[in-house]
Amino acid sequence: MTLTRRHLLAAAAEVGALAAVSRALPSGLFAQGGMSAPAGKEKLIIRSVRPPDYEAPVALLDSSITPFDSFFVRSHLPPPAATDEGSWALQIDGEVSAPMSLSVDDLRRMPSTSMTATLECAGNGRGFYQPAVAGVQWGRGAVGTARWTGVRMADVLKRAGIRSAARFVVMDGADRPFGSMPDFVRQLPIEKAMHPDTLIAYEMNGERMPALHGFPLRAIVPGWEGAYWMKWLSSLRVVDREFDGFWVSTAYRYPVKRVAPGAAVDPKDMAALSGLAVKSLITQPLDGATSAAGTVEVGGFAWAGEFDITAVDVSTDQGATWAPARLTGERMPYTWRRFAYSFDATTPQSYLIMSRARDSSGRVQPITPPWNPSGYLWNAPDSVRIEVT
């Protein structure tokens, strides 16, 4: 499909309209008829109705593995109609010697693998940017960690016989375009598609992949932002050049140099997003909590995509000084790491607690993240304010 200026303007208008709707919604309610969220997602904040975008309150994110009912939902288009595994087919074609169609049963008969990985929407934290940008106004909860089980994408592609011309794998799902929104299609460089940690998953946390999370098949692209984790995966096309669709050539792109807040950015000064920023999240105490004078326990998680978390510092004096937190729990690639810190709050007053993570590449959370026109990769130090009485 060739996108004209009219298509792009229409798509931008749709995104803006969805953002306006989501900002107007009361937490936990649909706009239409005051209906509650779908079964299992009742505790989540509704950011968009159609398509469904649900955010996890921070209070639900204090476990190393995020359960289904606490896991955020990001959708670009309405989910496909209900189906069953038996009628599903994954098409593999393009620059391959043996185009094929694989059923879910075919995939389940292949060697399986599991991995724990943290999934984060690139727009998590978008609602904090100033000036504001269009899009789903996520707060802090468009992130979660799960145990994913399936087959290596490399094994599927090798089975089809990749030709030497292969440069990208174009992924498409069965979600349904609506209005003027283009079909949601993404691409992976062939090196990432063939990486042994990139999966086609059919289970999440030991259960069949839930419908809202991509049943029956979902791409798992650990360390990269969530738009690559294609839900309802139905097609892999191996190609010899970059895909020119809207969601690759226009969306999910980031300035290659700093720009002034609110400035327009020339497309030639944008590059495709891939990895995640270094980031931390305080999950205890909760913002607005009240505590008796004494020792205050602080905890949370930090993550950095393809890099390891090497340190988390905590400040209790509005960033004037910082002290190292303890990194606890198991250290695993692509997965958030728990941190813990305690301090004596003997004076009754208001305390601003902040966390700042560092990763194995040397990146540190900046006090003010660079502004960008799509509101991606917000990663200022996290903060909560508590009252000590």
PDB file of C-alpha atoms in Angstrom, residues 107-263:
ATOM      1  CA  LEU A 107       4.609 -25.337  16.121  1.00  0.00           C
ATOM      2  CA  ARG A 108       3.871 -27.230  19.325  1.00  0.00           C
ATOM      3  CA  ARG A 109       5.531 -30.297  17.810  1.00  0.00           C
ATOM      4  CA  MET A 110       8.752 -28.349  17.262  1.00  0.00           C
ATOM      5  CA  PRO A 111      11.380 -28.023  20.053  1.00  0.00           C
ATOM      6  CA  SER A 112      10.034 -25.531  22.590  1.00  0.00           C
ATOM      7  CA  THR A 113      11.827 -23.000  24.754  1.00  0.00           C
ATOM      8  CA  SER A 114      10.848 -20.611  27.538  1.00  0.00           C
ATOM      9  CA  MET A 115      12.218 -17.308  28.717  1.00  0.00           C
ATOM     10  CA  THR A 116      11.330 -14.588  31.177  1.00  0.00           C
ATOM     11  CA  ALA A 117      11.343 -11.118  29.619  1.00  0.00           C
ATOM     12  CA  THR A 118      10.074  -7.660  30.458  1.00  0.00           C
ATOM     13  CA  LEU A 119       7.672  -6.101  27.964  1.00  0.00           C
ATOM     14  CA  GLU A 120       7.266  -2.317  27.872  1.00  0.00           C
ATOM     15  CA  CYS A 121       5.333  -0.064  25.530  1.00  0.00           C
ATOM     16  CA  ALA A 122       7.617   2.530  23.914  1.00  0.00           C
ATOM     17  CA  GLY A 123       5.090   5.177  24.985  1.00  0.00           C
ATOM     18  CA  ASN A 124       5.093   4.229  28.680  1.00  0.00           C
ATOM     19  CA  GLY A 125       5.305   7.564  30.528  1.00  0.00           C
ATOM     20  CA  ARG A 126       4.117   9.595  27.523  1.00  0.00           C
ATOM     21  CA  GLY A 127       1.666  11.460  29.748  1.00  0.00           C
ATOM     22  CA  PHE A 128       4.581  13.115  31.604  1.00  0.00           C
ATOM     23  CA  TYR A 129       6.108  14.884  28.592  1.00  0.00           C
ATOM     24  CA  GLN A 130       5.800  18.655  28.370  1.00  0.00           C
ATOM     25  CA  PRO A 131       4.671  19.990  26.019  1.00  0.00           C
ATOM     26  CA  ALA A 132       2.167  17.170  25.686  1.00  0.00           C
ATOM     27  CA  VAL A 133       2.203  14.905  22.647  1.00  0.00           C
ATOM     28  CA  ALA A 134      -0.613  12.968  20.964  1.00  0.00           C
ATOM     29  CA  GLY A 135      -1.091   9.277  21.662  1.00  0.00           C
ATOM     30  CA  VAL A 136      -2.213   7.082  24.516  1.00  0.00           C
ATOM     31  CA  GLN A 137      -1.465   9.035  27.691  1.00  0.00           C
ATOM     32  CA  TRP A 138       0.295   6.260  29.584  1.00  0.00           C
ATOM     33  CA  GLY A 139       1.462   6.857  33.117  1.00  0.00           C
ATOM     34  CA  ARG A 140       3.896   4.408  34.735  1.00  0.00           C
ATOM     35  CA  GLY A 141       2.153   1.075  34.238  1.00  0.00           C
ATOM     36  CA  ALA A 142       2.534   0.076  30.563  1.00  0.00           C
ATOM     37  CA  VAL A 143       5.121  -2.512  31.566  1.00  0.00           C
ATOM     38  CA  GLY A 144       5.138  -6.076  32.863  1.00  0.00           C
ATOM     39  CA  THR A 145       7.237  -9.236  33.028  1.00  0.00           C
ATOM     40  CA  ALA A 146       6.088 -12.720  32.042  1.00  0.00           C
ATOM     41  CA  ARG A 147       7.369 -16.201  31.298  1.00  0.00           C
ATOM     42  CA  TRP A 148       6.916 -16.830  27.571  1.00  0.00           C
ATOM     43  CA  THR A 149       6.943 -20.282  25.960  1.00  0.00           C
ATOM     44  CA  GLY A 150       7.043 -21.177  22.276  1.00  0.00           C
ATOM     45  CA  VAL A 151       9.488 -21.906  19.471  1.00  0.00           C
ATOM     46  CA  ARG A 152      12.459 -19.970  18.200  1.00  0.00           C
ATOM     47  CA  MET A 153      11.568 -17.787  15.234  1.00  0.00           C
ATOM     48  CA  ALA A 154      14.895 -18.847  13.737  1.00  0.00           C
ATOM     49  CA  ASP A 155      13.783 -22.491  13.714  1.00  0.00           C
ATOM     50  CA  VAL A 156      10.624 -21.590  11.808  1.00  0.00           C
ATOM     51  CA  LEU A 157      12.512 -19.472   9.276  1.00  0.00           C
ATOM     52  CA  LYS A 158      15.193 -22.129   8.770  1.00  0.00           C
ATOM     53  CA  ARG A 159      12.471 -24.655   8.107  1.00  0.00           C
ATOM     54  CA  ALA A 160      11.264 -22.455   5.234  1.00  0.00           C
ATOM     55  CA  GLY A 161      14.806 -22.021   3.903  1.00  0.00           C
ATOM     56  CA  ILE A 162      15.981 -18.412   4.043  1.00  0.00           C
ATOM     57  CA  ARG A 163      17.589 -17.097   0.874  1.00  0.00           C
ATOM     58  CA  SER A 164      20.784 -15.065   0.906  1.00  0.00           C
ATOM     59  CA  ALA A 165      18.904 -11.885  -0.101  1.00  0.00           C
ATOM     60  CA  ALA A 166      16.980 -11.808   3.214  1.00  0.00           C
ATOM     61  CA  ARG A 167      17.375  -8.567   5.155  1.00  0.00           C
ATOM     62  CA  PHE A 168      14.125  -8.166   7.118  1.00  0.00           C
ATOM     63  CA  VAL A 169      11.212 -10.224   8.363  1.00  0.00           C
ATOM     64  CA  VAL A 170       7.881  -8.418   8.013  1.00  0.00           C
ATOM     65  CA  MET A 171       5.387  -9.469  10.695  1.00  0.00           C
ATOM     66  CA  ASP A 172       1.630  -9.105  10.358  1.00  0.00           C
ATOM     67  CA  GLY A 173      -1.130  -9.992  12.786  1.00  0.00           C
ATOM     68  CA  ALA A 174      -4.820 -10.734  12.453  1.00  0.00           C
ATOM     69  CA  ASP A 175      -6.042  -7.563  14.175  1.00  0.00           C
ATOM     70  CA  ARG A 176      -8.632  -5.678  12.168  1.00  0.00           C
ATOM     71  CA  PRO A 177      -8.002  -2.279  10.522  1.00  0.00           C
ATOM     72  CA  PHE A 178     -10.705   0.307  11.114  1.00  0.00           C
ATOM     73  CA  GLY A 179     -11.392   3.750   9.708  1.00  0.00           C
ATOM     74  CA  SER A 180      -8.355   5.100   7.890  1.00  0.00           C
ATOM     75  CA  MET A 181      -5.824   3.458  10.204  1.00  0.00           C
ATOM     76  CA  PRO A 182      -3.300   1.409   8.176  1.00  0.00           C
ATOM     77  CA  ASP A 183      -2.827  -2.276   8.921  1.00  0.00           C
ATOM     78  CA  PHE A 184      -0.426  -2.769  11.834  1.00  0.00           C
ATOM     79  CA  VAL A 185       2.684  -4.320  10.266  1.00  0.00           C
ATOM     80  CA  ARG A 186       6.198  -4.333  11.721  1.00  0.00           C
ATOM     81  CA  GLN A 187       9.595  -5.556  10.587  1.00  0.00           C
ATOM     82  CA  LEU A 188      12.596  -7.165  12.254  1.00  0.00           C
ATOM     83  CA  PRO A 189      16.133  -7.038  10.902  1.00  0.00           C
ATOM     84  CA  ILE A 190      17.045 -10.573   9.897  1.00  0.00           C
ATOM     85  CA  GLU A 191      19.737 -10.684  12.611  1.00  0.00           C
ATOM     86  CA  LYS A 192      17.174 -10.051  15.362  1.00  0.00           C
ATOM     87  CA  ALA A 193      14.641 -12.429  13.835  1.00  0.00           C
ATOM     88  CA  MET A 194      17.286 -15.177  13.773  1.00  0.00           C
ATOM     89  CA  HIS A 195      18.541 -14.492  17.295  1.00  0.00           C
ATOM     90  CA  PRO A 196      17.962 -17.578  19.464  1.00  0.00           C
ATOM     91  CA  ASP A 197      16.070 -15.533  22.054  1.00  0.00           C
ATOM     92  CA  THR A 198      13.443 -14.243  19.596  1.00  0.00           C
ATOM     93  CA  LEU A 199      10.390 -16.468  19.927  1.00  0.00           C
ATOM     94  CA  ILE A 200       6.975 -17.246  18.525  1.00  0.00           C
ATOM     95  CA  ALA A 201       5.094 -17.852  21.765  1.00  0.00           C
ATOM     96  CA  TYR A 202       1.888 -19.755  22.411  1.00  0.00           C
ATOM     97  CA  GLU A 203       1.975 -19.610  26.222  1.00  0.00           C
ATOM     98  CA  MET A 204       2.229 -16.813  28.789  1.00  0.00           C
ATOM     99  CA  ASN A 205       3.005 -17.654  32.413  1.00  0.00           C
ATOM    100  CA  GLY A 206       2.386 -21.340  31.799  1.00  0.00           C
ATOM    101  CA  GLU A 207      -1.082 -20.849  30.301  1.00  0.00           C
ATOM    102  CA  ARG A 208      -2.368 -20.705  26.744  1.00  0.00           C
ATOM    103  CA  MET A 209      -1.694 -17.218  25.342  1.00  0.00           C
ATOM    104  CA  PRO A 210      -4.636 -15.030  26.466  1.00  0.00           C
ATOM    105  CA  ALA A 211      -6.744 -13.424  23.748  1.00  0.00           C
ATOM    106  CA  LEU A 212      -5.879  -9.836  24.718  1.00  0.00           C
ATOM    107  CA  HIS A 213      -2.180 -10.720  24.655  1.00  0.00           C
ATOM    108  CA  GLY A 214      -2.176 -12.276  21.200  1.00  0.00           C
ATOM    109  CA  PHE A 215      -3.839 -15.709  21.186  1.00  0.00           C
ATOM    110  CA  PRO A 216      -2.841 -18.006  19.707  1.00  0.00           C
ATOM    111  CA  LEU A 217       0.614 -16.719  18.649  1.00  0.00           C
ATOM    112  CA  ARG A 218       2.704 -13.741  19.647  1.00  0.00           C
ATOM    113  CA  ALA A 219       6.199 -12.637  18.637  1.00  0.00           C
ATOM    114  CA  ILE A 220       8.549 -12.257  21.615  1.00  0.00           C
ATOM    115  CA  VAL A 221      11.385  -9.829  20.830  1.00  0.00           C
ATOM    116  CA  PRO A 222      13.215  -9.531  24.170  1.00  0.00           C
ATOM    117  CA  GLY A 223      14.999  -6.290  24.921  1.00  0.00           C
ATOM    118  CA  TRP A 224      13.120  -4.340  22.239  1.00  0.00           C
ATOM    119  CA  GLU A 225      10.141  -2.056  22.708  1.00  0.00           C
ATOM    120  CA  GLY A 226       6.686  -3.598  22.703  1.00  0.00           C
ATOM    121  CA  ALA A 227       5.540  -2.674  19.178  1.00  0.00           C
ATOM    122  CA  TYR A 228       7.816  -5.431  17.841  1.00  0.00           C
ATOM    123  CA  TRP A 229       6.032  -8.048  19.960  1.00  0.00           C
ATOM    124  CA  MET A 230       3.396  -8.684  17.290  1.00  0.00           C
ATOM    125  CA  LYS A 231       0.142 -10.099  18.677  1.00  0.00           C
ATOM    126  CA  TRP A 232      -2.168 -12.526  16.836  1.00  0.00           C
ATOM    127  CA  LEU A 233       0.824 -13.321  14.610  1.00  0.00           C
ATOM    128  CA  SER A 234      -0.382 -14.687  11.274  1.00  0.00           C
ATOM    129  CA  SER A 235       2.351 -13.928   8.736  1.00  0.00           C
ATOM    130  CA  LEU A 236       6.142 -13.795   8.420  1.00  0.00           C
ATOM    131  CA  ARG A 237       7.361 -12.465   5.094  1.00  0.00           C
ATOM    132  CA  VAL A 238      11.099 -12.475   4.468  1.00  0.00           C
ATOM    133  CA  VAL A 239      12.083  -9.485   2.304  1.00  0.00           C
ATOM    134  CA  ASP A 240      15.214  -8.022   0.750  1.00  0.00           C
ATOM    135  CA  ARG A 241      14.504  -4.379   1.636  1.00  0.00           C
ATOM    136  CA  GLU A 242      12.840  -2.264   4.309  1.00  0.00           C
ATOM    137  CA  PHE A 243       9.057  -2.356   4.438  1.00  0.00           C
ATOM    138  CA  ASP A 244       7.556   1.022   3.484  1.00  0.00           C
ATOM    139  CA  GLY A 245       4.325   0.826   5.484  1.00  0.00           C
ATOM    140  CA  PHE A 246       3.190   3.524   7.910  1.00  0.00           C
ATOM    141  CA  TRP A 247       4.097   1.648  11.116  1.00  0.00           C
ATOM    142  CA  VAL A 248       7.699   1.221   9.933  1.00  0.00           C
ATOM    143  CA  SER A 249       8.512   4.247   7.783  1.00  0.00           C
ATOM    144  CA  THR A 250       6.585   6.855   9.818  1.00  0.00           C
ATOM    145  CA  ALA A 251       5.602   5.549  13.259  1.00  0.00           C
ATOM    146  CA  TYR A 252       7.902   4.311  16.033  1.00  0.00           C
ATOM    147  CA  ARG A 253      10.755   6.555  14.999  1.00  0.00           C
ATOM    148  CA  TYR A 254      12.923   8.725  17.236  1.00  0.00           C
ATOM    149  CA  PRO A 255      15.079  11.828  16.603  1.00  0.00           C
ATOM    150  CA  VAL A 256      18.760  11.054  16.020  1.00  0.00           C
ATOM    151  CA  LYS A 257      19.700  14.327  17.702  1.00  0.00           C
ATOM    152  CA  ARG A 258      18.186  16.413  20.476  1.00  0.00           C
ATOM    153  CA  VAL A 259      15.355  18.717  19.465  1.00  0.00           C
ATOM    154  CA  ALA A 260      13.681  21.599  21.245  1.00  0.00           C
ATOM    155  CA  PRO A 261      10.464  20.641  23.071  1.00  0.00           C
ATOM    156  CA  GLY A 262       7.526  21.130  20.729  1.00  0.00           C
ATOM    157  CA  ALA A 263       9.688  21.345  17.598  1.00  0.00           C
TER     158      ALA A 263
END
